[in-house]
């Protein structure tokens, strides 16, 4: 799939992503085309607004200002972004940036996380597969193999729901449901080589120039519905030779899940912290949480074998 395969809607592109209707002045092949009358979120190209009253953070090439309703976010040599009130995003590409793929990458990550939090929704850092109308979430340490494990489950016949991020919220009955982010799974080149599966043959969409990682689209099979969560798998990187599996409960389960709220540094204000607490405690009432510590030399096949025993 390439950027030219999508149809332009007059002045804007209309999409569904993260459970929201999104109207954008720039094309997002990562998102799902949609038709609607009223957008939940608008994305425009423009100038960054004047500095906001906020806390300020600098980290390497990234700078942001943040309060409860606004995020001003800058990535050096890429773009400046402004997200406000849960419904508006302004993108100001850097004058030195000549490609939009990296610009979009940060919209789909930090900027959309801010929009979700401003709307009282909780982005959670996890891949997900679906079975019998219930979800298995796979979260854990960076580099622990979330997407790789998800791809292995797909190869075994499980249905992909979301990669990297799901959106958590309580419904009117107090149940916690998860919604997918967008129809793309991101995998490293060496993982694609090992999978040897027809779904993962297309390497035409490089995530970002200079990064040996590819986007695999599943627009035709994307599920926009929200579902309850049956199990949460927390992957940890360990040492030694033994794979360890333990079911977590109580405070240990809460801490394990709480640690993987997506872009948690954007949680500003007591109201958002209460939402975070309520959603996680609600999730734990209806779900099982398992921690899997995998040795450095553990194979994907061995991990899948143990994981299927839990399913």
PDB file of C-alpha atoms in Angstrom:
ATOM      1  CA  UNK A   1       0.000   0.000   0.000  1.00  0.00           C
ATOM      2  CA  UNK A   2       1.334   3.508  -0.814  1.00  0.00           C
ATOM      3  CA  UNK A   3       0.295   7.092  -0.271  1.00  0.00           C
ATOM      4  CA  UNK A   4      -1.228   7.332  -3.755  1.00  0.00           C
ATOM      5  CA  UNK A   5      -3.655   4.459  -3.138  1.00  0.00           C
ATOM      6  CA  UNK A   6      -5.975   6.600  -1.012  1.00  0.00           C
ATOM      7  CA  UNK A   7      -8.615   8.942  -2.395  1.00  0.00           C
ATOM      8  CA  UNK A   8      -8.533  12.614  -1.431  1.00  0.00           C
ATOM      9  CA  UNK A   9     -11.774  14.033   0.013  1.00  0.00           C
ATOM     10  CA  UNK A  10     -12.007  17.581  -1.365  1.00  0.00           C
ATOM     11  CA  UNK A  11      -9.834  19.727   0.937  1.00  0.00           C
ATOM     12  CA  UNK A  12      -9.360  17.064   3.591  1.00  0.00           C
ATOM     13  CA  UNK A  13      -8.773  13.376   4.158  1.00  0.00           C
ATOM     14  CA  UNK A  14     -11.291  11.697   6.452  1.00  0.00           C
ATOM     15  CA  UNK A  15     -10.192   8.813   8.655  1.00  0.00           C
ATOM     16  CA  UNK A  16     -11.102   6.582  11.577  1.00  0.00           C
ATOM     17  CA  UNK A  17      -8.378   5.935  14.144  1.00  0.00           C
ATOM     18  CA  UNK A  18      -8.085   5.449  17.913  1.00  0.00           C
ATOM     19  CA  UNK A  19     -11.894   5.220  18.054  1.00  0.00           C
ATOM     20  CA  UNK A  20     -12.255   8.735  16.627  1.00  0.00           C
ATOM     21  CA  UNK A  21     -13.303  10.430  13.387  1.00  0.00           C
ATOM     22  CA  UNK A  22     -10.276  12.382  12.177  1.00  0.00           C
ATOM     23  CA  UNK A  23     -10.280  15.042   9.454  1.00  0.00           C
ATOM     24  CA  UNK A  24      -6.781  15.878   8.202  1.00  0.00           C
ATOM     25  CA  UNK A  25      -5.162  18.242   5.715  1.00  0.00           C
ATOM     26  CA  UNK A  26      -2.393  15.691   5.187  1.00  0.00           C
ATOM     27  CA  UNK A  27      -2.680  12.105   4.064  1.00  0.00           C
ATOM     28  CA  UNK A  28      -2.311   9.277   6.599  1.00  0.00           C
ATOM     29  CA  UNK A  29      -2.049   5.919   4.795  1.00  0.00           C
ATOM     30  CA  UNK A  30      -1.677   4.332   8.237  1.00  0.00           C
ATOM     31  CA  UNK A  31      -5.286   5.214   9.145  1.00  0.00           C
ATOM     32  CA  UNK A  32      -8.591   3.841   7.879  1.00  0.00           C
ATOM     33  CA  UNK A  33     -10.576   5.921   5.385  1.00  0.00           C
ATOM     34  CA  UNK A  34     -13.995   6.855   6.743  1.00  0.00           C
ATOM     35  CA  UNK A  35     -17.124   8.852   5.931  1.00  0.00           C
ATOM     36  CA  UNK A  36     -18.705  11.129   8.510  1.00  0.00           C
ATOM     37  CA  UNK A  37     -20.362  14.515   8.878  1.00  0.00           C
ATOM     38  CA  UNK A  38     -18.659  15.698  12.048  1.00  0.00           C
ATOM     39  CA  UNK A  39     -14.997  15.201  12.948  1.00  0.00           C
ATOM     40  CA  UNK A  40     -13.900  14.444  16.506  1.00  0.00           C
ATOM     41  CA  UNK A  41     -10.381  15.651  15.729  1.00  0.00           C
ATOM     42  CA  UNK A  42      -9.050  17.994  13.052  1.00  0.00           C
ATOM     43  CA  UNK A  43      -5.445  18.033  11.837  1.00  0.00           C
ATOM     44  CA  UNK A  44      -4.177  21.091   9.958  1.00  0.00           C
ATOM     45  CA  UNK A  45      -0.876  22.504   8.784  1.00  0.00           C
ATOM     46  CA  UNK A  46      -0.043  25.836  10.398  1.00  0.00           C
ATOM     47  CA  UNK A  47       2.132  27.849  12.719  1.00  0.00           C
ATOM     48  CA  UNK A  48       2.806  26.780  16.287  1.00  0.00           C
ATOM     49  CA  UNK A  49       0.787  28.974  18.701  1.00  0.00           C
ATOM     50  CA  UNK A  50       2.556  31.219  21.196  1.00  0.00           C
ATOM     51  CA  UNK A  51       4.118  29.459  24.233  1.00  0.00           C
ATOM     52  CA  UNK A  52       1.556  28.035  26.630  1.00  0.00           C
ATOM     53  CA  UNK A  53       1.463  28.151  30.427  1.00  0.00           C
ATOM     54  CA  UNK A  54       2.889  24.770  31.245  1.00  0.00           C
ATOM     55  CA  UNK A  55       5.533  22.517  32.593  1.00  0.00           C
ATOM     56  CA  UNK A  56       8.475  22.153  30.218  1.00  0.00           C
ATOM     57  CA  UNK A  57      10.614  19.109  29.399  1.00  0.00           C
ATOM     58  CA  UNK A  58      13.745  18.772  27.255  1.00  0.00           C
ATOM     59  CA  UNK A  59      15.040  15.356  26.165  1.00  0.00           C
ATOM     60  CA  UNK A  60      17.747  15.007  23.516  1.00  0.00           C
ATOM     61  CA  UNK A  61      16.080  16.094  20.267  1.00  0.00           C
ATOM     62  CA  UNK A  62      12.614  16.461  21.806  1.00  0.00           C
ATOM     63  CA  UNK A  63      11.019  19.368  23.665  1.00  0.00           C
ATOM     64  CA  UNK A  64       7.499  19.731  25.003  1.00  0.00           C
ATOM     65  CA  UNK A  65       5.266  22.044  27.014  1.00  0.00           C
ATOM     66  CA  UNK A  66       2.224  20.585  28.688  1.00  0.00           C
ATOM     67  CA  UNK A  67      -0.850  21.479  30.672  1.00  0.00           C
ATOM     68  CA  UNK A  68      -4.225  19.778  31.140  1.00  0.00           C
ATOM     69  CA  UNK A  69      -5.687  20.932  27.824  1.00  0.00           C
ATOM     70  CA  UNK A  70      -2.661  21.652  25.614  1.00  0.00           C
ATOM     71  CA  UNK A  71       0.526  20.038  24.361  1.00  0.00           C
ATOM     72  CA  UNK A  72       3.221  21.934  22.477  1.00  0.00           C
ATOM     73  CA  UNK A  73       5.654  19.341  21.159  1.00  0.00           C
ATOM     74  CA  UNK A  74       8.774  19.747  19.036  1.00  0.00           C
ATOM     75  CA  UNK A  75      11.038  17.162  17.426  1.00  0.00           C
ATOM     76  CA  UNK A  76      14.236  18.727  16.118  1.00  0.00           C
ATOM     77  CA  UNK A  77      14.499  18.753  12.311  1.00  0.00           C
ATOM     78  CA  UNK A  78      11.090  17.051  11.996  1.00  0.00           C
ATOM     79  CA  UNK A  79       8.172  19.249  13.096  1.00  0.00           C
ATOM     80  CA  UNK A  80       6.446  21.227  15.801  1.00  0.00           C
ATOM     81  CA  UNK A  81       3.038  20.059  16.975  1.00  0.00           C
ATOM     82  CA  UNK A  82       0.202  21.593  18.979  1.00  0.00           C
ATOM     83  CA  UNK A  83      -2.633  19.455  20.395  1.00  0.00           C
ATOM     84  CA  UNK A  84      -5.480  21.116  22.287  1.00  0.00           C
ATOM     85  CA  UNK A  85      -8.834  20.402  23.917  1.00  0.00           C
ATOM     86  CA  UNK A  86      -8.958  16.821  22.683  1.00  0.00           C
ATOM     87  CA  UNK A  87     -10.045  17.920  19.216  1.00  0.00           C
ATOM     88  CA  UNK A  88      -7.396  19.985  17.444  1.00  0.00           C
ATOM     89  CA  UNK A  89      -3.889  19.313  16.095  1.00  0.00           C
ATOM     90  CA  UNK A  90      -1.643  21.811  14.312  1.00  0.00           C
ATOM     91  CA  UNK A  91       1.470  20.570  12.529  1.00  0.00           C
ATOM     92  CA  UNK A  92       4.317  22.891  11.556  1.00  0.00           C
ATOM     93  CA  UNK A  93       6.892  20.838   9.628  1.00  0.00           C
ATOM     94  CA  UNK A  94      10.494  21.914  10.106  1.00  0.00           C
ATOM     95  CA  UNK A  95      11.958  23.837   7.173  1.00  0.00           C
ATOM     96  CA  UNK A  96      14.686  21.152   6.947  1.00  0.00           C
ATOM     97  CA  UNK A  97      12.188  18.277   6.793  1.00  0.00           C
ATOM     98  CA  UNK A  98      11.477  17.063   3.266  1.00  0.00           C
ATOM     99  CA  UNK A  99       9.473  13.917   3.990  1.00  0.00           C
ATOM    100  CA  UNK A 100       6.156  13.431   5.793  1.00  0.00           C
ATOM    101  CA  UNK A 101       6.578   9.886   7.056  1.00  0.00           C
ATOM    102  CA  UNK A 102       8.512  10.962  10.143  1.00  0.00           C
ATOM    103  CA  UNK A 103       6.141  13.899  10.652  1.00  0.00           C
ATOM    104  CA  UNK A 104       3.171  11.502  10.727  1.00  0.00           C
ATOM    105  CA  UNK A 105       4.980   9.045  13.003  1.00  0.00           C
ATOM    106  CA  UNK A 106       4.968  11.510  15.914  1.00  0.00           C
ATOM    107  CA  UNK A 107       1.323  12.435  15.307  1.00  0.00           C
ATOM    108  CA  UNK A 108       0.335   8.779  15.620  1.00  0.00           C
ATOM    109  CA  UNK A 109       2.346   8.423  18.823  1.00  0.00           C
ATOM    110  CA  UNK A 110       2.826  11.302  21.297  1.00  0.00           C
ATOM    111  CA  UNK A 111       0.418  13.808  19.744  1.00  0.00           C
ATOM    112  CA  UNK A 112      -2.544  11.413  19.549  1.00  0.00           C
ATOM    113  CA  UNK A 113      -1.764  10.192  23.077  1.00  0.00           C
ATOM    114  CA  UNK A 114      -2.183  13.782  24.259  1.00  0.00           C
ATOM    115  CA  UNK A 115      -5.481  14.127  22.365  1.00  0.00           C
ATOM    116  CA  UNK A 116      -6.811  10.913  23.923  1.00  0.00           C
ATOM    117  CA  UNK A 117      -5.849  11.972  27.430  1.00  0.00           C
ATOM    118  CA  UNK A 118      -7.428  15.387  26.901  1.00  0.00           C
ATOM    119  CA  UNK A 119     -10.636  13.505  26.038  1.00  0.00           C
ATOM    120  CA  UNK A 120     -10.432  11.403  29.220  1.00  0.00           C
ATOM    121  CA  UNK A 121      -9.367   8.250  27.349  1.00  0.00           C
ATOM    122  CA  UNK A 122      -6.403   6.107  28.371  1.00  0.00           C
ATOM    123  CA  UNK A 123      -3.864   5.053  25.721  1.00  0.00           C
ATOM    124  CA  UNK A 124      -2.209   1.774  26.677  1.00  0.00           C
ATOM    125  CA  UNK A 125       1.063   0.479  25.237  1.00  0.00           C
ATOM    126  CA  UNK A 126       0.141  -2.992  23.994  1.00  0.00           C
ATOM    127  CA  UNK A 127      -0.380  -5.140  20.959  1.00  0.00           C
ATOM    128  CA  UNK A 128      -3.609  -7.130  20.859  1.00  0.00           C
ATOM    129  CA  UNK A 129      -5.201 -10.166  19.236  1.00  0.00           C
ATOM    130  CA  UNK A 130      -8.855 -11.129  19.446  1.00  0.00           C
ATOM    131  CA  UNK A 131     -10.539 -14.465  20.067  1.00  0.00           C
ATOM    132  CA  UNK A 132     -14.217 -15.158  20.838  1.00  0.00           C
ATOM    133  CA  UNK A 133     -14.945 -11.421  21.113  1.00  0.00           C
ATOM    134  CA  UNK A 134     -12.394 -10.948  23.892  1.00  0.00           C
ATOM    135  CA  UNK A 135      -8.910  -9.514  23.724  1.00  0.00           C
ATOM    136  CA  UNK A 136      -5.460 -10.676  24.678  1.00  0.00           C
ATOM    137  CA  UNK A 137      -3.198  -7.672  25.320  1.00  0.00           C
ATOM    138  CA  UNK A 138       0.580  -8.079  25.055  1.00  0.00           C
ATOM    139  CA  UNK A 139       2.634  -5.387  26.762  1.00  0.00           C
ATOM    140  CA  UNK A 140       6.031  -5.218  28.424  1.00  0.00           C
ATOM    141  CA  UNK A 141       9.581  -3.953  28.291  1.00  0.00           C
ATOM    142  CA  UNK A 142      10.880  -2.198  25.213  1.00  0.00           C
ATOM    143  CA  UNK A 143      12.509  -4.806  22.984  1.00  0.00           C
ATOM    144  CA  UNK A 144      10.856  -7.706  24.836  1.00  0.00           C
ATOM    145  CA  UNK A 145       9.127  -8.837  21.639  1.00  0.00           C
ATOM    146  CA  UNK A 146       5.506  -7.577  21.823  1.00  0.00           C
ATOM    147  CA  UNK A 147       5.014  -7.137  18.084  1.00  0.00           C
ATOM    148  CA  UNK A 148       7.056 -10.244  17.278  1.00  0.00           C
ATOM    149  CA  UNK A 149       4.924 -12.367  19.593  1.00  0.00           C
ATOM    150  CA  UNK A 150       1.748 -10.827  18.162  1.00  0.00           C
ATOM    151  CA  UNK A 151       2.919 -11.664  14.640  1.00  0.00           C
ATOM    152  CA  UNK A 152       3.628 -15.238  15.735  1.00  0.00           C
ATOM    153  CA  UNK A 153       0.086 -15.577  17.095  1.00  0.00           C
ATOM    154  CA  UNK A 154      -1.294 -14.237  13.806  1.00  0.00           C
ATOM    155  CA  UNK A 155       0.706 -16.869  11.951  1.00  0.00           C
ATOM    156  CA  UNK A 156      -0.920 -19.492  14.178  1.00  0.00           C
ATOM    157  CA  UNK A 157      -4.393 -18.294  13.244  1.00  0.00           C
ATOM    158  CA  UNK A 158      -5.211 -15.615  15.817  1.00  0.00           C
ATOM    159  CA  UNK A 159      -6.744 -12.367  14.519  1.00  0.00           C
ATOM    160  CA  UNK A 160      -4.786  -9.127  14.785  1.00  0.00           C
ATOM    161  CA  UNK A 161      -6.655  -6.341  16.605  1.00  0.00           C
ATOM    162  CA  UNK A 162      -4.057  -3.629  17.195  1.00  0.00           C
ATOM    163  CA  UNK A 163      -0.322  -3.087  17.356  1.00  0.00           C
ATOM    164  CA  UNK A 164       1.531  -0.898  19.843  1.00  0.00           C
ATOM    165  CA  UNK A 165      -1.452   1.029  21.275  1.00  0.00           C
ATOM    166  CA  UNK A 166      -5.016   0.324  22.364  1.00  0.00           C
ATOM    167  CA  UNK A 167      -7.418   2.872  23.832  1.00  0.00           C
ATOM    168  CA  UNK A 168      -8.991   1.961  27.183  1.00  0.00           C
ATOM    169  CA  UNK A 169     -12.179   3.415  28.616  1.00  0.00           C
ATOM    170  CA  UNK A 170     -15.076   2.498  30.873  1.00  0.00           C
ATOM    171  CA  UNK A 171     -18.514   2.133  29.305  1.00  0.00           C
ATOM    172  CA  UNK A 172     -21.803   3.181  30.919  1.00  0.00           C
ATOM    173  CA  UNK A 173     -21.943  -0.131  32.802  1.00  0.00           C
ATOM    174  CA  UNK A 174     -18.498   0.388  34.304  1.00  0.00           C
ATOM    175  CA  UNK A 175     -16.831  -2.282  32.159  1.00  0.00           C
ATOM    176  CA  UNK A 176     -13.425  -1.503  30.663  1.00  0.00           C
ATOM    177  CA  UNK A 177     -13.254  -1.907  26.888  1.00  0.00           C
ATOM    178  CA  UNK A 178     -10.362  -1.554  24.464  1.00  0.00           C
ATOM    179  CA  UNK A 179     -10.449   0.042  21.017  1.00  0.00           C
ATOM    180  CA  UNK A 180      -7.768  -0.451  18.355  1.00  0.00           C
ATOM    181  CA  UNK A 181      -5.531   2.419  17.247  1.00  0.00           C
ATOM    182  CA  UNK A 182      -4.948   1.929  13.509  1.00  0.00           C
ATOM    183  CA  UNK A 183      -4.475  -0.932  11.025  1.00  0.00           C
ATOM    184  CA  UNK A 184      -0.721  -1.321  10.857  1.00  0.00           C
ATOM    185  CA  UNK A 185       1.713  -3.632  12.622  1.00  0.00           C
ATOM    186  CA  UNK A 186       5.359  -2.541  12.786  1.00  0.00           C
ATOM    187  CA  UNK A 187       8.043  -5.220  12.467  1.00  0.00           C
ATOM    188  CA  UNK A 188      11.818  -5.271  12.093  1.00  0.00           C
ATOM    189  CA  UNK A 189      13.324  -6.747   8.939  1.00  0.00           C
ATOM    190  CA  UNK A 190      14.903  -9.732  10.728  1.00  0.00           C
ATOM    191  CA  UNK A 191      11.537 -10.611  12.299  1.00  0.00           C
ATOM    192  CA  UNK A 192       9.861 -10.549   8.889  1.00  0.00           C
ATOM    193  CA  UNK A 193      12.538 -12.913   7.582  1.00  0.00           C
ATOM    194  CA  UNK A 194      11.907 -15.380  10.395  1.00  0.00           C
ATOM    195  CA  UNK A 195       8.110 -15.343  10.127  1.00  0.00           C
ATOM    196  CA  UNK A 196       7.933 -16.615   6.541  1.00  0.00           C
ATOM    197  CA  UNK A 197       4.223 -15.846   6.218  1.00  0.00           C
ATOM    198  CA  UNK A 198       2.291 -14.350   3.303  1.00  0.00           C
ATOM    199  CA  UNK A 199       0.801 -11.585   5.449  1.00  0.00           C
ATOM    200  CA  UNK A 200       4.294 -10.294   6.146  1.00  0.00           C
ATOM    201  CA  UNK A 201       5.780 -10.340   2.637  1.00  0.00           C
ATOM    202  CA  UNK A 202       5.159  -6.708   1.669  1.00  0.00           C
ATOM    203  CA  UNK A 203       8.049  -4.427   2.669  1.00  0.00           C
ATOM    204  CA  UNK A 204       7.060  -1.421   0.594  1.00  0.00           C
ATOM    205  CA  UNK A 205       6.243   0.786   3.600  1.00  0.00           C
ATOM    206  CA  UNK A 206       9.341   1.791   5.564  1.00  0.00           C
ATOM    207  CA  UNK A 207       8.312   3.225   8.949  1.00  0.00           C
ATOM    208  CA  UNK A 208      10.928   5.966   8.827  1.00  0.00           C
ATOM    209  CA  UNK A 209      13.988   6.651   6.637  1.00  0.00           C
ATOM    210  CA  UNK A 210      17.076   4.982   8.099  1.00  0.00           C
ATOM    211  CA  UNK A 211      15.025   2.606  10.268  1.00  0.00           C
ATOM    212  CA  UNK A 212      15.046  -1.079   9.302  1.00  0.00           C
ATOM    213  CA  UNK A 213      11.403  -1.447  10.323  1.00  0.00           C
ATOM    214  CA  UNK A 214       8.353  -1.890   8.112  1.00  0.00           C
ATOM    215  CA  UNK A 215       4.638  -1.251   8.377  1.00  0.00           C
ATOM    216  CA  UNK A 216       2.378  -4.168   7.491  1.00  0.00           C
ATOM    217  CA  UNK A 217      -1.172  -2.975   6.788  1.00  0.00           C
ATOM    218  CA  UNK A 218      -4.406  -4.816   7.562  1.00  0.00           C
ATOM    219  CA  UNK A 219      -6.994  -2.216   6.516  1.00  0.00           C
ATOM    220  CA  UNK A 220      -9.332  -4.823   5.026  1.00  0.00           C
ATOM    221  CA  UNK A 221      -9.479  -6.768   8.304  1.00  0.00           C
ATOM    222  CA  UNK A 222      -9.464  -3.858  10.732  1.00  0.00           C
ATOM    223  CA  UNK A 223     -11.990  -4.112  13.562  1.00  0.00           C
ATOM    224  CA  UNK A 224     -13.416  -0.782  14.787  1.00  0.00           C
ATOM    225  CA  UNK A 225     -15.506  -2.294  17.608  1.00  0.00           C
ATOM    226  CA  UNK A 226     -14.540  -2.146  21.283  1.00  0.00           C
ATOM    227  CA  UNK A 227     -14.067  -5.329  23.300  1.00  0.00           C
ATOM    228  CA  UNK A 228     -13.482  -6.480  26.889  1.00  0.00           C
ATOM    229  CA  UNK A 229     -10.039  -7.737  27.847  1.00  0.00           C
ATOM    230  CA  UNK A 230      -9.632 -11.354  28.830  1.00  0.00           C
ATOM    231  CA  UNK A 231      -5.897 -11.485  29.588  1.00  0.00           C
ATOM    232  CA  UNK A 232      -2.932  -9.136  29.809  1.00  0.00           C
ATOM    233  CA  UNK A 233       0.521 -10.591  29.143  1.00  0.00           C
ATOM    234  CA  UNK A 234       3.416  -8.539  30.535  1.00  0.00           C
ATOM    235  CA  UNK A 235       6.711  -9.480  28.856  1.00  0.00           C
ATOM    236  CA  UNK A 236       9.960  -8.984  30.764  1.00  0.00           C
ATOM    237  CA  UNK A 237      13.505  -9.468  29.569  1.00  0.00           C
ATOM    238  CA  UNK A 238      15.447 -11.796  31.853  1.00  0.00           C
ATOM    239  CA  UNK A 239      18.734 -13.645  32.161  1.00  0.00           C
ATOM    240  CA  UNK A 240      19.571 -17.284  32.582  1.00  0.00           C
ATOM    241  CA  UNK A 241      17.953 -20.102  30.635  1.00  0.00           C
ATOM    242  CA  UNK A 242      14.526 -20.610  32.206  1.00  0.00           C
ATOM    243  CA  UNK A 243      11.322 -18.964  31.032  1.00  0.00           C
ATOM    244  CA  UNK A 244       9.212 -17.915  34.021  1.00  0.00           C
ATOM    245  CA  UNK A 245       5.436 -17.410  34.069  1.00  0.00           C
ATOM    246  CA  UNK A 246       3.451 -16.106  37.018  1.00  0.00           C
ATOM    247  CA  UNK A 247      -0.094 -14.815  37.418  1.00  0.00           C
ATOM    248  CA  UNK A 248      -0.209 -11.430  39.132  1.00  0.00           C
ATOM    249  CA  UNK A 249      -2.943 -10.102  41.380  1.00  0.00           C
ATOM    250  CA  UNK A 250      -3.613  -7.186  43.698  1.00  0.00           C
ATOM    251  CA  UNK A 251      -0.967  -4.488  43.947  1.00  0.00           C
ATOM    252  CA  UNK A 252       1.526  -6.417  41.789  1.00  0.00           C
ATOM    253  CA  UNK A 253      -0.967  -6.660  38.932  1.00  0.00           C
ATOM    254  CA  UNK A 254      -1.873  -2.989  39.257  1.00  0.00           C
ATOM    255  CA  UNK A 255       1.771  -1.896  39.195  1.00  0.00           C
ATOM    256  CA  UNK A 256       2.556  -4.121  36.214  1.00  0.00           C
ATOM    257  CA  UNK A 257      -0.330  -2.734  34.154  1.00  0.00           C
ATOM    258  CA  UNK A 258       0.039   0.844  35.367  1.00  0.00           C
ATOM    259  CA  UNK A 259       3.656   0.888  34.199  1.00  0.00           C
ATOM    260  CA  UNK A 260       2.577   0.525  30.561  1.00  0.00           C
ATOM    261  CA  UNK A 261       0.132   3.386  30.196  1.00  0.00           C
ATOM    262  CA  UNK A 262       1.237   4.950  26.914  1.00  0.00           C
ATOM    263  CA  UNK A 263       3.084   8.269  27.185  1.00  0.00           C
ATOM    264  CA  UNK A 264       2.302   8.420  30.905  1.00  0.00           C
ATOM    265  CA  UNK A 265       4.373  11.614  31.262  1.00  0.00           C
ATOM    266  CA  UNK A 266       1.521  13.401  29.521  1.00  0.00           C
ATOM    267  CA  UNK A 267      -0.831  12.654  32.434  1.00  0.00           C
ATOM    268  CA  UNK A 268      -1.320  16.159  33.787  1.00  0.00           C
ATOM    269  CA  UNK A 269      -3.782  16.908  36.567  1.00  0.00           C
ATOM    270  CA  UNK A 270      -5.673  15.001  39.246  1.00  0.00           C
ATOM    271  CA  UNK A 271      -8.652  14.243  36.996  1.00  0.00           C
ATOM    272  CA  UNK A 272      -6.530  12.263  34.523  1.00  0.00           C
ATOM    273  CA  UNK A 273      -4.799  10.425  37.336  1.00  0.00           C
ATOM    274  CA  UNK A 274      -8.202   9.404  38.724  1.00  0.00           C
ATOM    275  CA  UNK A 275      -9.272   8.198  35.278  1.00  0.00           C
ATOM    276  CA  UNK A 276      -6.059   6.171  35.031  1.00  0.00           C
ATOM    277  CA  UNK A 277      -6.677   4.581  38.434  1.00  0.00           C
ATOM    278  CA  UNK A 278     -10.338   3.828  37.688  1.00  0.00           C
ATOM    279  CA  UNK A 279      -9.675   2.272  34.293  1.00  0.00           C
ATOM    280  CA  UNK A 280      -6.853   0.048  35.514  1.00  0.00           C
ATOM    281  CA  UNK A 281      -8.720  -1.172  38.591  1.00  0.00           C
ATOM    282  CA  UNK A 282     -11.763  -1.860  36.399  1.00  0.00           C
ATOM    283  CA  UNK A 283      -9.629  -3.811  33.934  1.00  0.00           C
ATOM    284  CA  UNK A 284      -8.154  -5.947  36.716  1.00  0.00           C
ATOM    285  CA  UNK A 285     -11.605  -6.932  38.004  1.00  0.00           C
ATOM    286  CA  UNK A 286     -12.413  -8.692  34.742  1.00  0.00           C
ATOM    287  CA  UNK A 287      -9.014  -9.771  33.422  1.00  0.00           C
ATOM    288  CA  UNK A 288      -6.139 -12.085  34.259  1.00  0.00           C
ATOM    289  CA  UNK A 289      -2.616 -10.627  34.283  1.00  0.00           C
ATOM    290  CA  UNK A 290       0.397 -12.839  33.604  1.00  0.00           C
ATOM    291  CA  UNK A 291       4.039 -11.855  33.761  1.00  0.00           C
ATOM    292  CA  UNK A 292       6.375 -13.774  31.452  1.00  0.00           C
ATOM    293  CA  UNK A 293      10.109 -13.354  31.927  1.00  0.00           C
ATOM    294  CA  UNK A 294      11.962 -14.628  28.886  1.00  0.00           C
ATOM    295  CA  UNK A 295      15.704 -15.380  28.744  1.00  0.00           C
ATOM    296  CA  UNK A 296      17.773 -13.410  26.243  1.00  0.00           C
ATOM    297  CA  UNK A 297      18.309 -16.479  24.049  1.00  0.00           C
ATOM    298  CA  UNK A 298      14.692 -17.683  24.206  1.00  0.00           C
ATOM    299  CA  UNK A 299      13.128 -18.315  20.797  1.00  0.00           C
ATOM    300  CA  UNK A 300       9.789 -16.970  19.598  1.00  0.00           C
ATOM    301  CA  UNK A 301       8.583 -20.534  19.044  1.00  0.00           C
ATOM    302  CA  UNK A 302       9.292 -21.520  22.644  1.00  0.00           C
ATOM    303  CA  UNK A 303       7.568 -18.395  23.949  1.00  0.00           C
ATOM    304  CA  UNK A 304       4.523 -19.050  21.751  1.00  0.00           C
ATOM    305  CA  UNK A 305       4.317 -22.607  23.035  1.00  0.00           C
ATOM    306  CA  UNK A 306       4.181 -21.435  26.641  1.00  0.00           C
ATOM    307  CA  UNK A 307       1.809 -18.584  25.847  1.00  0.00           C
ATOM    308  CA  UNK A 308      -0.687 -20.848  24.108  1.00  0.00           C
ATOM    309  CA  UNK A 309      -0.854 -22.855  27.284  1.00  0.00           C
ATOM    310  CA  UNK A 310      -2.355 -19.790  28.968  1.00  0.00           C
ATOM    311  CA  UNK A 311      -4.920 -19.181  26.262  1.00  0.00           C
TER     312      UNK A 311
END
